[in-house]
The first five atom37 places (N, CA, C, CB, O) and aatype in JSON, in Angstrom:
{
  "aatype": [12, 19, 5, 9, 16, 19, 15, 15, 6, 9, 0, 1, 0, 9, 0, 0, 15, 15, 10, 14, 19, 19, 10, 19, 3, 14, 5, 7, 1, 1, 10, 7, 5, 12, 16, 5, 9, 3, 15, 0, 12, 0, 6, 6, 0, 11, 10, 15, 3, 6, 6, 17, 0, 6, 9, 2, 1, 1, 12, 0, 0, 3, 3, 7, 16, 1, 18, 16, 16, 0, 6, 19, 10, 0, 18, 10, 1, 0, 10, 0, 14, 6],
  "atom_mask": [
    [1, 1, 1, 1, 1],
    [1, 1, 1, 1, 1],
    [1, 1, 1, 1, 1],
    [1, 1, 1, 1, 1],
    [1, 1, 1, 1, 1],
    [1, 1, 1, 1, 1],
    [1, 1, 1, 1, 1],
    [1, 1, 1, 1, 1],
    [1, 1, 1, 1, 1],
    [1, 1, 1, 1, 1],
    [1, 1, 1, 1, 1],
    [1, 1, 1, 1, 1],
    [1, 1, 1, 1, 1],
    [1, 1, 1, 1, 1],
    [1, 1, 1, 1, 1],
    [1, 1, 1, 1, 1],
    [1, 1, 1, 1, 1],
    [1, 1, 1, 1, 1],
    [1, 1, 1, 1, 1],
    [1, 1, 1, 1, 1],
    [1, 1, 1, 1, 1],
    [1, 1, 1, 1, 1],
    [1, 1, 1, 1, 1],
    [1, 1, 1, 1, 1],
    [1, 1, 1, 1, 1],
    [1, 1, 1, 1, 1],
    [1, 1, 1, 1, 1],
    [1, 1, 1, 0, 1],
    [1, 1, 1, 1, 1],
    [1, 1, 1, 1, 1],
    [1, 1, 1, 1, 1],
    [1, 1, 1, 0, 1],
    [1, 1, 1, 1, 1],
    [1, 1, 1, 1, 1],
    [1, 1, 1, 1, 1],
    [1, 1, 1, 1, 1],
    [1, 1, 1, 1, 1],
    [1, 1, 1, 1, 1],
    [1, 1, 1, 1, 1],
    [1, 1, 1, 1, 1],
    [1, 1, 1, 1, 1],
    [1, 1, 1, 1, 1],
    [1, 1, 1, 1, 1],
    [1, 1, 1, 1, 1],
    [1, 1, 1, 1, 1],
    [1, 1, 1, 1, 1],
    [1, 1, 1, 1, 1],
    [1, 1, 1, 1, 1],
    [1, 1, 1, 1, 1],
    [1, 1, 1, 1, 1],
    [1, 1, 1, 1, 1],
    [1, 1, 1, 1, 1],
    [1, 1, 1, 1, 1],
    [1, 1, 1, 1, 1],
    [1, 1, 1, 1, 1],
    [1, 1, 1, 1, 1],
    [1, 1, 1, 1, 1],
    [1, 1, 1, 1, 1],
    [1, 1, 1, 1, 1],
    [1, 1, 1, 1, 1],
    [1, 1, 1, 1, 1],
    [1, 1, 1, 1, 1],
    [1, 1, 1, 1, 1],
    [1, 1, 1, 0, 1],
    [1, 1, 1, 1, 1],
    [1, 1, 1, 1, 1],
    [1, 1, 1, 1, 1],
    [1, 1, 1, 1, 1],
    [1, 1, 1, 1, 1],
    [1, 1, 1, 1, 1],
    [1, 1, 1, 1, 1],
    [1, 1, 1, 1, 1],
    [1, 1, 1, 1, 1],
    [1, 1, 1, 1, 1],
    [1, 1, 1, 1, 1],
    [1, 1, 1, 1, 1],
    [1, 1, 1, 1, 1],
    [1, 1, 1, 1, 1],
    [1, 1, 1, 1, 1],
    [1, 1, 1, 1, 1],
    [1, 1, 1, 1, 1],
    [1, 1, 1, 1, 1]
  ],
  "atom_positions": [
    [[109.84, 80.29, 88.58], [109.96, 82.01, 88.65], [109.52, 82.84, 87.71], [111.24, 82.5, 88.69], [108.91, 82.12, 86.93]],
    [[109.48, 83.74, 87.41], [109.18, 85.39, 85.56], [109.76, 85.71, 86.47], [107.48, 86.62, 84.63], [109.79, 85.74, 87.7]],
    [[110.6, 86.13, 84.88], [111.89, 87.16, 84.56], [111.05, 88.18, 83.31], [113.63, 86.1, 83.78], [110.79, 87.94, 82.13]],
    [[110.78, 89.45, 84.21], [110.08, 90.56, 83.7], [111.26, 91.35, 83.18], [109.14, 91.32, 84.79], [111.97, 91.8, 84.09]],
    [[111.7, 91.68, 81.83], [112.95, 92.38, 81.32], [112.33, 94.11, 81.17], [113.56, 91.54, 79.6], [111.37, 94.6, 80.57]],
    [[113.22, 94.58, 81.87], [112.25, 96.04, 82.25], [113.5, 97.1, 81.26], [112.09, 96.59, 84.67], [114.7, 96.81, 81.27]],
    [[113.0, 98.19, 80.56], [113.5, 99.08, 79.87], [114.92, 99.4, 80.24], [112.71, 100.09, 79.93], [115.35, 99.18, 81.37]],
    [[115.92, 100.1, 78.9], [117.11, 99.98, 80.15], [117.37, 101.73, 80.84], [118.96, 99.24, 79.26], [118.43, 102.3, 81.1]],
    [[115.94, 102.2, 80.95], [115.9, 103.54, 81.89], [115.39, 103.31, 83.33], [114.89, 104.66, 81.23], [115.76, 103.85, 84.38]],
    [[114.65, 102.57, 83.16], [114.76, 101.7, 84.8], [115.31, 100.42, 84.98], [113.39, 101.39, 85.44], [114.67, 99.65, 85.69]],
    [[116.21, 100.08, 84.55], [117.34, 99.33, 85.11], [118.46, 100.39, 85.64], [117.95, 98.32, 83.97], [118.88, 100.44, 86.8]],
    [[118.89, 101.3, 84.47], [119.49, 102.79, 85.57], [119.27, 102.67, 86.87], [118.76, 104.29, 85.35], [119.98, 102.36, 87.83]],
    [[117.52, 103.15, 86.65], [116.94, 103.66, 87.76], [117.6, 102.87, 88.7], [115.45, 103.63, 87.81], [118.38, 103.34, 89.53]],
    [[117.39, 101.95, 88.62], [117.58, 101.09, 89.77], [118.68, 100.54, 90.23], [116.96, 100.22, 89.7], [119.04, 100.08, 91.32]],
    [[119.25, 100.68, 88.97], [121.55, 100.15, 89.12], [121.43, 101.64, 90.32], [123.42, 100.66, 86.58], [121.36, 101.34, 91.52]],
    [[121.42, 102.41, 90.13], [121.41, 103.75, 90.69], [120.56, 104.07, 91.87], [121.04, 104.61, 89.7], [119.86, 105.08, 91.81]],
    [[120.53, 103.06, 93.37], [119.04, 103.83, 93.93], [119.68, 102.54, 95.34], [116.78, 103.53, 92.65], [118.96, 101.54, 95.41]],
    [[120.45, 102.55, 95.98], [121.7, 102.71, 97.15], [120.56, 101.22, 98.45], [121.89, 105.32, 98.08], [120.78, 100.27, 99.19]],
    [[119.02, 102.3, 97.71], [117.68, 102.05, 99.0], [117.23, 100.59, 98.23], [115.94, 103.63, 99.09], [117.69, 99.94, 97.29]],
    [[116.39, 100.48, 98.91], [114.64, 99.68, 98.39], [114.3, 100.15, 97.25], [113.17, 100.03, 99.35], [114.34, 101.37, 97.13]],
    [[113.91, 99.38, 96.18], [113.1, 100.25, 95.52], [111.9, 99.93, 95.21], [113.56, 100.59, 94.56], [112.05, 98.78, 94.81]],
    [[110.21, 100.31, 95.08], [109.76, 100.13, 95.67], [108.72, 100.54, 94.18], [110.05, 100.55, 97.02], [108.54, 101.7, 93.81]],
    [[108.02, 99.06, 93.36], [107.66, 99.13, 91.81], [106.12, 99.4, 92.47], [108.02, 97.51, 90.58], [105.77, 99.04, 93.59]],
    [[105.29, 100.1, 91.48], [104.13, 101.17, 91.27], [103.88, 100.59, 89.67], [104.66, 103.14, 91.48], [104.73, 100.49, 88.79]],
    [[102.3, 100.21, 89.56], [101.59, 99.89, 87.93], [101.63, 101.48, 87.97], [99.67, 98.87, 87.64], [102.07, 102.21, 88.85]],
    [[101.12, 101.77, 86.93], [100.91, 103.2, 86.24], [99.62, 104.14, 87.13], [100.37, 102.88, 84.4], [99.68, 105.37, 87.13]],
    [[98.65, 103.53, 87.75], [97.59, 103.84, 88.62], [98.22, 104.2, 90.2], [96.55, 102.53, 88.6], [97.5, 104.77, 91.03]],
    [[99.25, 103.91, 90.43], [99.92, 103.86, 91.53], [100.3, 102.23, 92.64], [0.0, 0.0, 0.0], [101.17, 101.86, 93.42]],
    [[99.4, 101.87, 92.24], [99.17, 100.56, 92.81], [100.28, 99.63, 93.21], [98.45, 99.9, 91.95], [100.93, 98.75, 92.66]],
    [[100.25, 99.92, 93.82], [102.16, 98.77, 95.02], [102.2, 97.72, 94.38], [102.07, 97.93, 97.2], [101.24, 97.0, 94.64]],
    [[103.33, 97.03, 93.16], [103.59, 95.65, 93.04], [104.52, 95.34, 93.6], [103.69, 95.17, 91.97], [104.42, 94.12, 93.73]],
    [[105.59, 95.73, 94.12], [106.63, 95.08, 95.32], [107.56, 95.32, 95.62], [0.0, 0.0, 0.0], [107.83, 95.89, 94.56]],
    [[108.86, 95.47, 96.46], [109.74, 96.08, 96.48], [110.89, 94.82, 96.23], [109.69, 96.98, 97.68], [110.86, 93.59, 96.33]],
    [[112.15, 96.1, 95.77], [113.61, 95.27, 95.69], [114.38, 95.44, 95.94], [114.13, 94.96, 95.0], [114.37, 96.63, 96.27]],
    [[115.57, 94.93, 96.11], [116.73, 96.11, 96.4], [118.03, 94.96, 95.1], [117.38, 96.3, 98.95], [117.99, 93.88, 94.51]],
    [[118.41, 95.42, 95.17], [119.7, 95.64, 93.91], [120.48, 94.02, 94.36], [121.13, 97.54, 94.27], [120.88, 93.93, 95.53]],
    [[120.62, 93.12, 93.67], [121.54, 91.7, 94.76], [123.38, 92.54, 94.57], [121.46, 89.17, 93.51], [123.78, 93.63, 94.17]],
    [[123.79, 91.79, 94.91], [125.24, 92.14, 95.11], [125.85, 91.21, 94.36], [125.77, 92.14, 96.53], [126.05, 90.28, 95.14]],
    [[126.15, 91.0, 93.61], [126.62, 89.63, 92.62], [128.16, 88.79, 93.08], [126.91, 90.33, 90.79], [128.76, 87.81, 92.65]],
    [[128.4, 89.85, 94.24], [129.56, 88.57, 95.08], [129.05, 87.69, 95.95], [130.71, 89.16, 96.06], [129.43, 86.56, 96.25]],
    [[127.45, 88.85, 96.6], [127.4, 87.95, 97.69], [126.15, 86.52, 96.55], [126.54, 89.04, 99.53], [125.69, 85.43, 96.89]],
    [[126.06, 87.13, 95.55], [124.54, 86.31, 94.74], [125.47, 84.93, 95.23], [124.07, 86.59, 92.36], [125.09, 84.11, 96.07]],
    [[127.12, 84.9, 94.28], [127.09, 84.25, 94.01], [128.14, 82.98, 94.81], [127.01, 84.73, 93.01], [128.41, 81.84, 94.42]],
    [[128.51, 83.61, 95.87], [128.46, 82.62, 96.89], [127.62, 82.42, 97.84], [129.32, 82.63, 97.43], [128.09, 82.16, 98.95]],
    [[125.68, 82.52, 97.61], [124.44, 82.38, 98.72], [124.68, 80.88, 97.2], [122.5, 84.06, 99.08], [124.16, 79.84, 97.6]],
    [[125.15, 80.76, 96.14], [125.01, 79.52, 95.58], [124.98, 78.16, 96.26], [125.9, 79.48, 94.81], [126.14, 78.05, 96.65]],
    [[124.51, 77.36, 96.53], [124.46, 75.64, 97.02], [125.21, 75.18, 95.72], [122.6, 74.74, 97.24], [124.99, 75.45, 94.54]],
    [[125.98, 74.56, 96.2], [126.41, 73.31, 96.0], [125.02, 72.2, 95.16], [126.92, 72.84, 97.62], [123.8, 72.27, 95.28]],
    [[125.77, 71.35, 94.43], [125.2, 70.22, 94.5], [124.9, 68.83, 95.49], [125.64, 70.02, 93.74], [124.21, 67.86, 95.19]],
    [[125.28, 68.96, 96.11], [125.62, 68.36, 97.48], [124.92, 69.06, 98.67], [127.17, 68.42, 97.72], [124.7, 68.3, 99.61]],
    [[124.53, 70.29, 98.84], [124.12, 70.85, 100.02], [122.34, 70.78, 99.02], [125.13, 72.67, 100.64], [121.34, 70.67, 99.73]],
    [[122.19, 70.84, 97.93], [120.61, 70.64, 97.13], [120.57, 68.94, 97.52], [120.56, 71.06, 94.9], [119.52, 68.47, 97.97]],
    [[121.82, 68.03, 97.31], [121.45, 67.01, 97.73], [120.86, 66.37, 99.22], [122.29, 66.61, 97.38], [120.01, 65.49, 99.34]],
    [[121.79, 67.31, 100.63], [121.34, 67.23, 101.77], [119.93, 67.57, 101.74], [122.08, 67.94, 102.59], [118.98, 66.81, 101.96]],
    [[119.92, 68.83, 101.42], [118.44, 69.92, 101.81], [116.95, 68.58, 100.73], [118.8, 72.54, 100.51], [115.78, 68.35, 101.07]],
    [[117.49, 68.18, 99.85], [116.28, 67.23, 99.58], [116.57, 65.77, 99.93], [115.86, 67.28, 98.03], [115.83, 65.0, 99.33]],
    [[117.67, 65.06, 100.94], [117.24, 63.84, 101.37], [116.92, 64.31, 103.4], [118.73, 62.47, 100.86], [117.0, 63.71, 104.47]],
    [[116.55, 65.7, 102.95], [116.37, 66.2, 104.79], [114.39, 66.46, 104.41], [117.73, 68.53, 105.5], [113.64, 66.05, 105.3]],
    [[113.89, 66.93, 103.48], [112.68, 67.2, 102.35], [112.43, 65.77, 103.18], [112.94, 67.38, 100.2], [111.67, 65.75, 104.15]],
    [[113.13, 64.55, 102.71], [112.53, 63.5, 101.61], [112.14, 62.54, 103.42], [114.12, 62.54, 99.91], [111.1, 61.89, 103.59]],
    [[112.88, 62.65, 104.15], [113.14, 62.18, 105.8], [112.05, 63.18, 106.18], [114.93, 62.48, 106.67], [112.02, 63.17, 107.41]],
    [[111.52, 63.68, 105.9], [110.73, 64.63, 106.79], [109.86, 63.71, 108.05], [109.57, 65.53, 105.7], [109.76, 62.6, 107.54]],
    [[109.44, 63.67, 108.94], [107.84, 63.0, 109.92], [106.54, 63.59, 109.59], [107.85, 63.36, 111.71], [105.46, 63.03, 109.39]],
    [[106.95, 65.15, 109.56], [105.6, 66.27, 109.38], [105.74, 66.61, 110.82], [0.0, 0.0, 0.0], [104.86, 67.35, 111.27]],
    [[106.83, 66.15, 111.77], [106.52, 66.47, 112.99], [106.96, 68.43, 113.38], [107.42, 65.21, 113.93], [107.64, 69.28, 112.81]],
    [[106.44, 68.41, 114.15], [106.02, 70.18, 114.05], [105.84, 70.83, 115.6], [104.25, 70.45, 113.12], [104.86, 70.62, 116.31]],
    [[107.07, 71.71, 115.98], [106.14, 72.0, 117.02], [106.02, 73.66, 118.17], [106.48, 70.71, 117.86], [106.97, 74.1, 118.83]],
    [[104.7, 74.24, 118.11], [104.29, 75.83, 118.33], [105.51, 76.28, 118.81], [103.01, 76.23, 119.41], [106.52, 75.59, 118.88]],
    [[105.36, 77.89, 119.28], [106.86, 78.18, 119.96], [106.47, 77.71, 121.58], [107.46, 80.17, 119.82], [107.17, 77.02, 122.32]],
    [[105.38, 78.22, 121.84], [105.29, 77.66, 123.68], [106.11, 76.18, 124.04], [103.31, 77.24, 124.19], [106.96, 75.88, 124.88]],
    [[105.32, 75.35, 122.8], [106.43, 73.8, 123.16], [108.01, 73.94, 122.77], [105.89, 72.26, 122.05], [108.87, 73.1, 123.03]],
    [[108.22, 75.13, 122.13], [109.74, 75.29, 122.14], [109.91, 76.12, 123.06], [110.45, 75.74, 120.93], [111.11, 76.37, 123.21]],
    [[109.29, 76.62, 123.71], [109.8, 77.97, 125.24], [109.81, 76.55, 125.93], [108.28, 79.7, 126.15], [110.77, 76.37, 126.69]],
    [[109.16, 75.81, 125.85], [108.62, 75.34, 127.62], [109.52, 74.3, 127.03], [106.59, 74.91, 128.38], [109.53, 73.38, 127.85]],
    [[110.08, 74.06, 126.28], [111.63, 72.64, 125.69], [112.62, 73.43, 126.45], [112.35, 72.43, 123.41], [113.01, 73.04, 127.56]],
    [[113.09, 74.67, 125.85], [114.02, 75.8, 126.65], [114.29, 75.74, 127.97], [113.51, 77.06, 126.61], [115.25, 75.35, 128.64]],
    [[113.12, 76.27, 128.21], [113.31, 76.62, 129.84], [113.63, 75.04, 130.93], [111.52, 77.49, 130.42], [114.12, 74.84, 132.05]],
    [[113.28, 74.55, 130.3], [113.17, 72.72, 130.92], [114.56, 72.83, 130.73], [112.2, 71.14, 129.9], [114.82, 72.58, 131.91]],
    [[115.73, 73.0, 130.19], [117.06, 72.78, 129.11], [117.96, 73.41, 130.22], [117.08, 73.73, 127.3], [118.9, 72.88, 130.81]],
    [[117.27, 75.07, 130.4], [118.63, 76.15, 131.42], [117.85, 75.18, 132.98], [118.28, 78.99, 131.42], [116.81, 74.54, 133.15]],
    [[119.24, 75.62, 134.0], [119.0, 75.13, 135.38], [118.94, 77.0, 135.51], [120.45, 73.86, 136.35], [119.61, 77.92, 135.04]],
    [[117.4, 76.85, 136.71], [117.6, 78.0, 136.97], [117.85, 78.21, 137.94], [116.97, 78.61, 136.74], [118.08, 79.37, 138.28]]
  ]
}
């Protein structure tokens, strides 16, 4: 992850916005879009060590099997009685 420190002026402008903020370079080229982080939601979104361990376990056990959307839909249609 790259962390970029913005000026106090820019930080205040971002904090005052309730809408997504579009970041542009001096020529007006779009660099990205961001929204404010709700600190309470960000704290709730943090994963515990146990959750990370489970994620890592599942990734290690992944056999590489993938299904197309058509295959998934066909499977679901086969499950649903008509």
